[in-house]
Short mmCIF file of C-alpha atoms and ligand atoms in Angstrom, two decimals:
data_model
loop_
_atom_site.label_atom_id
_atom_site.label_comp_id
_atom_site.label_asym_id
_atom_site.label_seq_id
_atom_site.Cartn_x
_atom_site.Cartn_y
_atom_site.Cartn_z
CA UNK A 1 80.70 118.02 103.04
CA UNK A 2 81.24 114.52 103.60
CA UNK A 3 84.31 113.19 101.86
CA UNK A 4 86.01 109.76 101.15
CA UNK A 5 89.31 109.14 100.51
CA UNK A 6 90.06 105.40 99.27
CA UNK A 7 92.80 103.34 99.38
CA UNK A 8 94.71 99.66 98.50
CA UNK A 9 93.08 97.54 101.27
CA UNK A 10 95.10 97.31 104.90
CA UNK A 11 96.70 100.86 104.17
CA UNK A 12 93.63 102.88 105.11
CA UNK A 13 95.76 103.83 108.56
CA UNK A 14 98.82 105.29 106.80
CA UNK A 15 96.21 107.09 104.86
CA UNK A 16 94.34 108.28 107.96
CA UNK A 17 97.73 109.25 109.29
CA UNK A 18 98.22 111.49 106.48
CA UNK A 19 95.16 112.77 106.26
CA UNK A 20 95.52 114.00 110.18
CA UNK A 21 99.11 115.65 109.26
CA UNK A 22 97.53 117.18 106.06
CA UNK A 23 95.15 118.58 108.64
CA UNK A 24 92.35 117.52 107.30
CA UNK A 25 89.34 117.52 109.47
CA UNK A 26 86.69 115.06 110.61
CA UNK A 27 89.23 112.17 109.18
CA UNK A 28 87.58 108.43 110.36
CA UNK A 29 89.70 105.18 108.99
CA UNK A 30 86.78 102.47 107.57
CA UNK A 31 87.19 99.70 104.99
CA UNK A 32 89.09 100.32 102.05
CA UNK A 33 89.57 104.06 102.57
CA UNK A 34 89.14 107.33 105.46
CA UNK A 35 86.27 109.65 105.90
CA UNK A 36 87.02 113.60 106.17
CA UNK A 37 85.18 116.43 105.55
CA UNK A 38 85.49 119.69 103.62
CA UNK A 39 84.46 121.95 100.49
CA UNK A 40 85.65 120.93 97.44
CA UNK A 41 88.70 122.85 97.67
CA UNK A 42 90.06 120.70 100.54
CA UNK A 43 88.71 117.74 98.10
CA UNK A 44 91.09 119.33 95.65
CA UNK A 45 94.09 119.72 98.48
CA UNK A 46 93.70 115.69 99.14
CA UNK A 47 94.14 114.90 95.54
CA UNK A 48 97.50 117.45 94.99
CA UNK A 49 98.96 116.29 98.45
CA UNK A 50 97.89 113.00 99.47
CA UNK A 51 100.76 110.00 98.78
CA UNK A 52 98.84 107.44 99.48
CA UNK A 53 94.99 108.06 98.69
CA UNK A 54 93.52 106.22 95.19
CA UNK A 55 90.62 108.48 94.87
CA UNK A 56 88.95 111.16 96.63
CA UNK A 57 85.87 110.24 96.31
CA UNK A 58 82.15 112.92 96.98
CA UNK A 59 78.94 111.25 97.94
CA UNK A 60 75.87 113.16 96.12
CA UNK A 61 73.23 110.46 97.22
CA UNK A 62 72.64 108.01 99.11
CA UNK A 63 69.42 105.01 98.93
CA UNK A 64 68.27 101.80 99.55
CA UNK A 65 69.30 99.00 96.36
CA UNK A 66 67.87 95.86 96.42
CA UNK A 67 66.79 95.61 92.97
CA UNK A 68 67.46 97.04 89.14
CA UNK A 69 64.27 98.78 89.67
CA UNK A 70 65.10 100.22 92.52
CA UNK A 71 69.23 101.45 91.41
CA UNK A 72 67.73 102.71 88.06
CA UNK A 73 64.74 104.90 90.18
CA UNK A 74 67.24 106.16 92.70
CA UNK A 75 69.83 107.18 90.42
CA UNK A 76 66.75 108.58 87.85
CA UNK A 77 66.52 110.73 90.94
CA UNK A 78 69.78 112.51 91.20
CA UNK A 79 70.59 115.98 89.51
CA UNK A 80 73.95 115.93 88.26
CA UNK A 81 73.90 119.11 85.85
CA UNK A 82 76.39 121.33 88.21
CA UNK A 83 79.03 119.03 86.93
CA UNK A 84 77.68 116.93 84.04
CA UNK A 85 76.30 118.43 80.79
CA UNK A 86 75.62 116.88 77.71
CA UNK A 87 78.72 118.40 76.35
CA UNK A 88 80.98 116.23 78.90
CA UNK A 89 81.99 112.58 78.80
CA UNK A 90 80.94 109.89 81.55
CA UNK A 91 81.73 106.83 82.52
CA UNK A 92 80.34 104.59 85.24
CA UNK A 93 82.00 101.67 87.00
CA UNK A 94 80.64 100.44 90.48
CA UNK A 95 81.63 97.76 93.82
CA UNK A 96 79.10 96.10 95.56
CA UNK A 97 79.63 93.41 98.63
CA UNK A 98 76.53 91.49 100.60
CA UNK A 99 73.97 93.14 98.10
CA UNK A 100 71.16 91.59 96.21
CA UNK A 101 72.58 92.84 93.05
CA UNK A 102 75.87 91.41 92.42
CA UNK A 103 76.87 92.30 88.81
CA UNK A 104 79.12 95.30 89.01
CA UNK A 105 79.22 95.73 85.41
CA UNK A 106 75.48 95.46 84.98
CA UNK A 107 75.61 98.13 87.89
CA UNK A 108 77.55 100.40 86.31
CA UNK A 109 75.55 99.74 83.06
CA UNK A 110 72.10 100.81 84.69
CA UNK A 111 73.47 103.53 86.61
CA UNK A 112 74.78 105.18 83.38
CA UNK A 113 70.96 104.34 81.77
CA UNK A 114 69.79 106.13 84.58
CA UNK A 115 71.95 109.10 84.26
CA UNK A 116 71.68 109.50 80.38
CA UNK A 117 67.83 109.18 80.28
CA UNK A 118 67.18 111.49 82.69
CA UNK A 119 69.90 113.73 80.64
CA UNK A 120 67.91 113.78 77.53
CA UNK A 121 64.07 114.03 79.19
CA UNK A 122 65.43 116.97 80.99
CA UNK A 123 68.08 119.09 78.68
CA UNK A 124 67.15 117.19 75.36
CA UNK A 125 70.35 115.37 74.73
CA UNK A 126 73.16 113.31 76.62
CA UNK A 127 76.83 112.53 77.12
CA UNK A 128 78.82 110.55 75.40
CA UNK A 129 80.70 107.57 77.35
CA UNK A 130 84.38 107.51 77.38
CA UNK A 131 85.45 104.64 79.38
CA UNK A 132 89.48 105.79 79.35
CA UNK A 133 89.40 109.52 79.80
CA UNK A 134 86.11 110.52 80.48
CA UNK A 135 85.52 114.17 82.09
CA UNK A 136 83.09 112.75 84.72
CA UNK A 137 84.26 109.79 86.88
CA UNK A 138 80.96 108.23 88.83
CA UNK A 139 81.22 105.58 91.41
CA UNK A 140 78.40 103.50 92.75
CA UNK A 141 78.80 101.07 95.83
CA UNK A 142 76.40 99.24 97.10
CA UNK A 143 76.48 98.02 100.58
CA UNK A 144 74.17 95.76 102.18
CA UNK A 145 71.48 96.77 99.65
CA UNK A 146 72.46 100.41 99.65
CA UNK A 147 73.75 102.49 97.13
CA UNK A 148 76.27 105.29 97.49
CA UNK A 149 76.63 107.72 94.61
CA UNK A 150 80.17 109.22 94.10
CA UNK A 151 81.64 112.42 92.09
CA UNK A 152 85.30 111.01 91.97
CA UNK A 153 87.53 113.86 92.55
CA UNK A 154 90.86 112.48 91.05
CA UNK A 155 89.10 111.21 87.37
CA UNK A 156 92.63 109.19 86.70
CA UNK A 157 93.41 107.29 90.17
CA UNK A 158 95.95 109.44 92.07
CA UNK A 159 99.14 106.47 91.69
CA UNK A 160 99.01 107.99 87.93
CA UNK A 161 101.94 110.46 89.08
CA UNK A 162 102.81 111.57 85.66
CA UNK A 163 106.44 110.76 86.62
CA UNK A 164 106.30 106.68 85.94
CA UNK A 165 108.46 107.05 81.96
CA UNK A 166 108.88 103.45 81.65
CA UNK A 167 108.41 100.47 84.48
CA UNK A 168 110.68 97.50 84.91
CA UNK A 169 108.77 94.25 85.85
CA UNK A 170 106.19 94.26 88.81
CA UNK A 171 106.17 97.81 89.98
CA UNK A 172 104.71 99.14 92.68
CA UNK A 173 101.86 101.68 92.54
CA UNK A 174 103.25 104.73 93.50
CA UNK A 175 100.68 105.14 96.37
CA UNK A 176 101.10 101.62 97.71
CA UNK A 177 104.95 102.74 97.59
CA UNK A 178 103.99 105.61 100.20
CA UNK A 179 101.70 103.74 102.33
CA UNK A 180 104.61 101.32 102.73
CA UNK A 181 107.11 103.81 103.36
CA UNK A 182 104.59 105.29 106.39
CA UNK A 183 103.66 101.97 107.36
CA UNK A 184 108.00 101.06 107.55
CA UNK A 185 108.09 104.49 109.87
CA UNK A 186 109.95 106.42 107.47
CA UNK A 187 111.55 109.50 108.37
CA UNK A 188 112.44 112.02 106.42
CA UNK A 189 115.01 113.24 107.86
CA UNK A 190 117.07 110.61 107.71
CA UNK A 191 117.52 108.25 104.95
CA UNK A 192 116.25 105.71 102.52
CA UNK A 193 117.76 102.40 100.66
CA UNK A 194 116.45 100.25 98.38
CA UNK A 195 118.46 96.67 97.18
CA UNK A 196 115.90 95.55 95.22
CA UNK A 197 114.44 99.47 93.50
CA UNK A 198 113.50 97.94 90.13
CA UNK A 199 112.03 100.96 88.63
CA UNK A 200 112.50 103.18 91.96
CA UNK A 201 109.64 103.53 93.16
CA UNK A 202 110.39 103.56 96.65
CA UNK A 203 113.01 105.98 96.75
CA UNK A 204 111.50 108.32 94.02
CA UNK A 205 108.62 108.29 96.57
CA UNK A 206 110.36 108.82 99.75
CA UNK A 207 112.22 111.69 98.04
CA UNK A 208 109.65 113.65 96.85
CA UNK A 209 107.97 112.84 100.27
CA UNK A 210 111.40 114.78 101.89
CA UNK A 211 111.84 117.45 99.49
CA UNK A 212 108.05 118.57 100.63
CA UNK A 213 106.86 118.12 96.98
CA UNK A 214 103.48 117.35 96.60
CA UNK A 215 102.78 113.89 94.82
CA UNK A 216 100.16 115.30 92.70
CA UNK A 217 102.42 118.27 91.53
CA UNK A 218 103.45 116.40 87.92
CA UNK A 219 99.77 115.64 87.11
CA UNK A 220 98.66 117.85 84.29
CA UNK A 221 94.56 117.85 85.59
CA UNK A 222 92.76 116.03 88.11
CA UNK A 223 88.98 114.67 87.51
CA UNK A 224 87.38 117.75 89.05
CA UNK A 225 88.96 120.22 86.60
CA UNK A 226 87.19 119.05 83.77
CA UNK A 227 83.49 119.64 85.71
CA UNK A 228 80.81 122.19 84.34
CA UNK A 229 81.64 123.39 87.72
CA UNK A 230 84.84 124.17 87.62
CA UNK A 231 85.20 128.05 87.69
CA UNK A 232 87.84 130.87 87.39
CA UNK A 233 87.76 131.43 91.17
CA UNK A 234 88.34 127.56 91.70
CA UNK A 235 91.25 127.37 88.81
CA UNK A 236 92.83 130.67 90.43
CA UNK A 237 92.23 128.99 94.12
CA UNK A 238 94.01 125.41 92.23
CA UNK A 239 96.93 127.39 90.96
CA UNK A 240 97.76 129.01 94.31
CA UNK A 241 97.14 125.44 95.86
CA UNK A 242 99.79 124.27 92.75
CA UNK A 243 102.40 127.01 93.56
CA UNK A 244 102.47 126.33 97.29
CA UNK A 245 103.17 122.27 96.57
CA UNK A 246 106.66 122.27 94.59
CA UNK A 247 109.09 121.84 97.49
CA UNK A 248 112.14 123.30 98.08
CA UNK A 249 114.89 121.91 96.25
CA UNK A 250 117.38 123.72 97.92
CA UNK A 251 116.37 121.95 101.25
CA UNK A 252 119.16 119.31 102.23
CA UNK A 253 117.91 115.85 101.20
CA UNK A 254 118.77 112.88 102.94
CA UNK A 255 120.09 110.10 100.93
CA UNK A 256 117.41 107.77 98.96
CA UNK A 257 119.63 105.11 97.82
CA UNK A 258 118.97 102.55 95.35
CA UNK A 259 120.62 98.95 93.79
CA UNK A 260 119.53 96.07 91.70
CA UNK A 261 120.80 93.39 89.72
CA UNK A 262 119.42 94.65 86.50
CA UNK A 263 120.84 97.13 84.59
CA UNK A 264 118.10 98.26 82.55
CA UNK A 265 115.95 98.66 85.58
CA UNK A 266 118.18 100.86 86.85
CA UNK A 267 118.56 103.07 83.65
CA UNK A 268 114.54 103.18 84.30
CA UNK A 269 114.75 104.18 87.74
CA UNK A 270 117.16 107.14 87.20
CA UNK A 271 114.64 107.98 84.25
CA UNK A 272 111.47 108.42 86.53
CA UNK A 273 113.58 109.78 89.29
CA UNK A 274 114.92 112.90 86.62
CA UNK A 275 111.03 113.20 85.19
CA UNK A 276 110.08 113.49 89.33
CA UNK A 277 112.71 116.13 89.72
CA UNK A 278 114.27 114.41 92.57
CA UNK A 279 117.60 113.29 93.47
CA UNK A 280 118.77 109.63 93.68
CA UNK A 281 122.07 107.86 93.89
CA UNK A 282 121.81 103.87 91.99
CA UNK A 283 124.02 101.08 91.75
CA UNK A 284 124.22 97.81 90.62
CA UNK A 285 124.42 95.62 93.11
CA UNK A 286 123.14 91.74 94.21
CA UNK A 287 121.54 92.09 97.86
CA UNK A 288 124.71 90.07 98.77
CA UNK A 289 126.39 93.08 98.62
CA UNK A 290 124.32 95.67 99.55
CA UNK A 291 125.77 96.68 103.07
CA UNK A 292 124.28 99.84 105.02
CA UNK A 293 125.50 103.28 103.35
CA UNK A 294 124.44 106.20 106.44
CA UNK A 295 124.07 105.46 110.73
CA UNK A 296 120.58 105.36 110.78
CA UNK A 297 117.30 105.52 108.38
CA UNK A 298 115.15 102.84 106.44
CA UNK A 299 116.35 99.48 104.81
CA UNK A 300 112.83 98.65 102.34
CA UNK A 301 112.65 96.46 99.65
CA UNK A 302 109.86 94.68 97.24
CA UNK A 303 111.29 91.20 96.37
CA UNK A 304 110.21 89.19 93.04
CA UNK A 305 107.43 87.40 93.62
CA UNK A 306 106.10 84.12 92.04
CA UNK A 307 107.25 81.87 89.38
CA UNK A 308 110.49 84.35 89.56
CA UNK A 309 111.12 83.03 93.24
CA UNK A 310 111.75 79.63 91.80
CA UNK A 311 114.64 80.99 90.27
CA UNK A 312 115.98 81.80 93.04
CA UNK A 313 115.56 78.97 96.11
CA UNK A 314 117.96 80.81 98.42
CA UNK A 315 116.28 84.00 98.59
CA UNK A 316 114.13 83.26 101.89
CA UNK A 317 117.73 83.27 103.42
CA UNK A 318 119.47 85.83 101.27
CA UNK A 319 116.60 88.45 102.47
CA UNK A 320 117.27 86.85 106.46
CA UNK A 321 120.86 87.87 105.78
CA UNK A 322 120.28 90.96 104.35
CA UNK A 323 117.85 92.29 107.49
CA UNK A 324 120.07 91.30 109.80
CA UNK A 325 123.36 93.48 108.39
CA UNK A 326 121.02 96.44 109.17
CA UNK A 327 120.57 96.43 112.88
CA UNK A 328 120.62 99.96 113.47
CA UNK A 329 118.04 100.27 110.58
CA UNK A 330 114.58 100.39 110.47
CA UNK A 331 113.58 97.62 107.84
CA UNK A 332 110.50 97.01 106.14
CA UNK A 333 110.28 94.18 103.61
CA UNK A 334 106.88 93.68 101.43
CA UNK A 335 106.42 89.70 100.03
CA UNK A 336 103.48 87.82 98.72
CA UNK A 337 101.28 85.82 101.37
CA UNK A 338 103.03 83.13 100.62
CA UNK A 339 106.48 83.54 100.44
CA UNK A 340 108.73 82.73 102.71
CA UNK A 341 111.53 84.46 104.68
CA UNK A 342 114.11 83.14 106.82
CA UNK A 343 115.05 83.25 110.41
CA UNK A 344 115.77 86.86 111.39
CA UNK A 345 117.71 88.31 114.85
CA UNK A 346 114.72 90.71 115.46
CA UNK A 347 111.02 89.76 115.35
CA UNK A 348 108.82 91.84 112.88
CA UNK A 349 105.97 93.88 112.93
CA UNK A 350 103.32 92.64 110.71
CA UNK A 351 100.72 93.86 108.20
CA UNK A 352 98.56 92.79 105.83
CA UNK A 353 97.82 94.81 102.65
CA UNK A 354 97.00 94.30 98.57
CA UNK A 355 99.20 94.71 96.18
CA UNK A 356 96.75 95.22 93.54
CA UNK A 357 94.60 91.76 93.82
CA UNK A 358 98.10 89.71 95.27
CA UNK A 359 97.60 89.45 99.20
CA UNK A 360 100.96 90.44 100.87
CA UNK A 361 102.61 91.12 104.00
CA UNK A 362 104.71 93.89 105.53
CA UNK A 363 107.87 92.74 107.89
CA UNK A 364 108.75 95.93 109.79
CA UNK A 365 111.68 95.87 111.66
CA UNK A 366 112.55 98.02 114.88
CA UNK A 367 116.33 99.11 115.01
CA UNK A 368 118.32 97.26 117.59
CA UNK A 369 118.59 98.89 120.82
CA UNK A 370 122.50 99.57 121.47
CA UNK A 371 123.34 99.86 125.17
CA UNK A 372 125.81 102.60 125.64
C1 SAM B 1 109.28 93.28 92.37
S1 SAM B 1 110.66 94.02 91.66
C2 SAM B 1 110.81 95.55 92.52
C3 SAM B 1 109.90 96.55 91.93
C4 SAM B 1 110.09 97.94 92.50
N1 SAM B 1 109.62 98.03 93.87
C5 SAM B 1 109.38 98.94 91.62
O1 SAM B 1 108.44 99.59 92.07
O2 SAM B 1 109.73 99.06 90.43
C6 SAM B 1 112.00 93.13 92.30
C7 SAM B 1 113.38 93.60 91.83
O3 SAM B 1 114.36 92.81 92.49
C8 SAM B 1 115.46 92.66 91.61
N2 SAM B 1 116.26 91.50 92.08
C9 SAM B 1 115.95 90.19 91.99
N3 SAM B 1 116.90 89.44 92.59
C10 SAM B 1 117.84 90.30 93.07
C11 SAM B 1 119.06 90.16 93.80
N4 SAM B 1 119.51 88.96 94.13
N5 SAM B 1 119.75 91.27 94.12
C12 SAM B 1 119.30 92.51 93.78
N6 SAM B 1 118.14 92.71 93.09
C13 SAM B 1 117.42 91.64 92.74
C14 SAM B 1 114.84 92.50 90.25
O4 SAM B 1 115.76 92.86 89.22
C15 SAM B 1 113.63 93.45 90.34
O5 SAM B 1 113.95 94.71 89.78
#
């Protein structure tokens, strides 16, 4: 089976990375998410174990689009009743780019008519929608005047931990967090520090990422366990997956590190970090103090952005600083498109990802060579 597992735009190659270590097979980078292949069971692996994945998402059909006519008849067409019964909740939402049709909610509107009709002509009655926690999560995309159908694996998007107790302002999704951390060249075996962790979501994620804990281990379902389809041999086969994805918390973890100016962010952090079941060590701290704490590992941090960078006119330079007192660091630092940053001693590594809608850049930073 063809699968598709998407992604916050410009991190679809730490996700294909992944994917290849997961061992996945068949796995293909493309816009906005990777192709693999597998039986639903390996569709079930990618949502327990992949970090940095949104959705894992399973095409059922596939046809031209270039009118309402034409989405209604197609989807009219497609048998859903393995996974959907009248006794299940739907709900619909859709993307479309250089289509005829351009009205996603309209999209997802018809697609639901479509589904719901043919519901009743053939079984006599039809679900109910439930926008916020349906059991069935469809997902239409249209493309160049053609639609792609989608089961969507996950139901809730895969960032939705189940570890996040409270947030401080701005925080990360958990699976942009991860993509950053891979796209930063995190290792981990050595370790992690954060002078800006707000909530700590960077170091919660780069410990559960050492400890060999799945990211998905805290959710209590995904989508796909709520399916008609969902049998006893796939809940036994999901509980052996489960067992096999705790970690071992006796395995030596390398130290994920964490400071801020705030207080109360910090009393958050260590909160999600307990619910996680990982270890972290916080402080408060300005970055003007923050100094490196072990030889060699990863500097990251996820600045304020916006009208909060006013308050603060120096912090271009404060970051430049900061960088360069970790030369034997790798350093990744994630700002807005727009803000600025200093003169460093090294030259970064650039890329360009979302942060939800906000176009940003990642600054990677190579450790210093030291001659001998
Ligand atoms: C965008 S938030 C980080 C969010 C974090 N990545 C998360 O997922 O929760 C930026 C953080 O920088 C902190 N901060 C702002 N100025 C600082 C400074 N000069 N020194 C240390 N921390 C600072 C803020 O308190 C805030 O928690």
């Amino acid at each position: 089976m063809q699968l598709f597992a998407s992604c916050a735009q410009g991190t679809e190659t730490a996700l294909r990375d992944e994917l290849f270590e997961l061992r996945f097979e068949g796995v293909r980078a493309a816009r906005g998410g990777v192709h693999f292949t597998g039986s639903r069971r390996e569709a079930a692996r990618a949502c327990l174990w992949s970090r940095v994945a949104m959705r894992v998402l399973e095409p059922v059909a596939e046809f031209e689009c270039d009118s309402e006519d034409a989405l209604y008849a197609g989807v009219a067409e497609i048998d859903l009743s393995e996974v959907l019964t009248p006794r299940h909740t739907l709900s619909v939402s859709a993307a479309c780019r250089t289509s005829r049709l351009t009205h996603t909610q309209y999209i997802a509107q018809r697609t639901k008519d479509a589904i719901v009709d043919r519901q009743r002509e053939s079984q006599g009655a039809r679900s109910d929608v439930d926008r916020k926690d349906p059991d069935v999560h469809v997902f239409v995309h249209l493309v160049r005047d053609r639609a792609t159908l989608y089961l969507d694996h996950a139901g809730a998007p895969l960032h939705l931990r189940g570890y996040r107790v409270a947030a401080g302002e701005a925080p990360l999704k958990e699976t942009l967090a991860a993509a950053v951390l891979r796209l930063s060249g995190f290792d981990p075996e050595l370790g992690v520090l954060d002078p800006m962790c707000g909530s700590g979501t960077f170091l919660i994620e780069a410990a559960l990422w050492a400890a060999g804990r799945a990211p998905g281990i805290l959710r209590e379902r995904f989508g796909f366990e709520r399916w008609a389809s969902y049998d006893a041999s796939e809940q036994q086969a999901m509980r052996e997956l489960r067992e096999g994805a705790k970690g071992d918390p006796a395995r030596a973890q390398a130290p994920c590190l964490g400071s801020d100016v705030d207080p109360e962010v910090l009393e958050i952090a260590a909160k999600n970090a307990a619910r996680a079941g990982v270890r972290v060590e916080l402080s408060k701290l300005s970055i003007a103090e923050a100094r490196p704490a072990f030889a060699a590992g990863l500097m990251l941090a996820n600045p304020p952005y916006g009208e909060r960078l006013d308050a603060d006119r120096e912090l271009p330079r404060k970051l430049a600083r900061l960088i360069d007192r970790f030369p034997d660091h790798r350093v990744g630092i994630l700002l807005s498109e727009d803000q600025g940053l200093g003169r460093t001693r090294r030259k970064p590594h650039l890329f360009s990802l979302f942060n939800g809608d906000l176009p940003c850049t990642l600054r990677t930073y190579q450790p210093i060579a030291r001659k001998e």
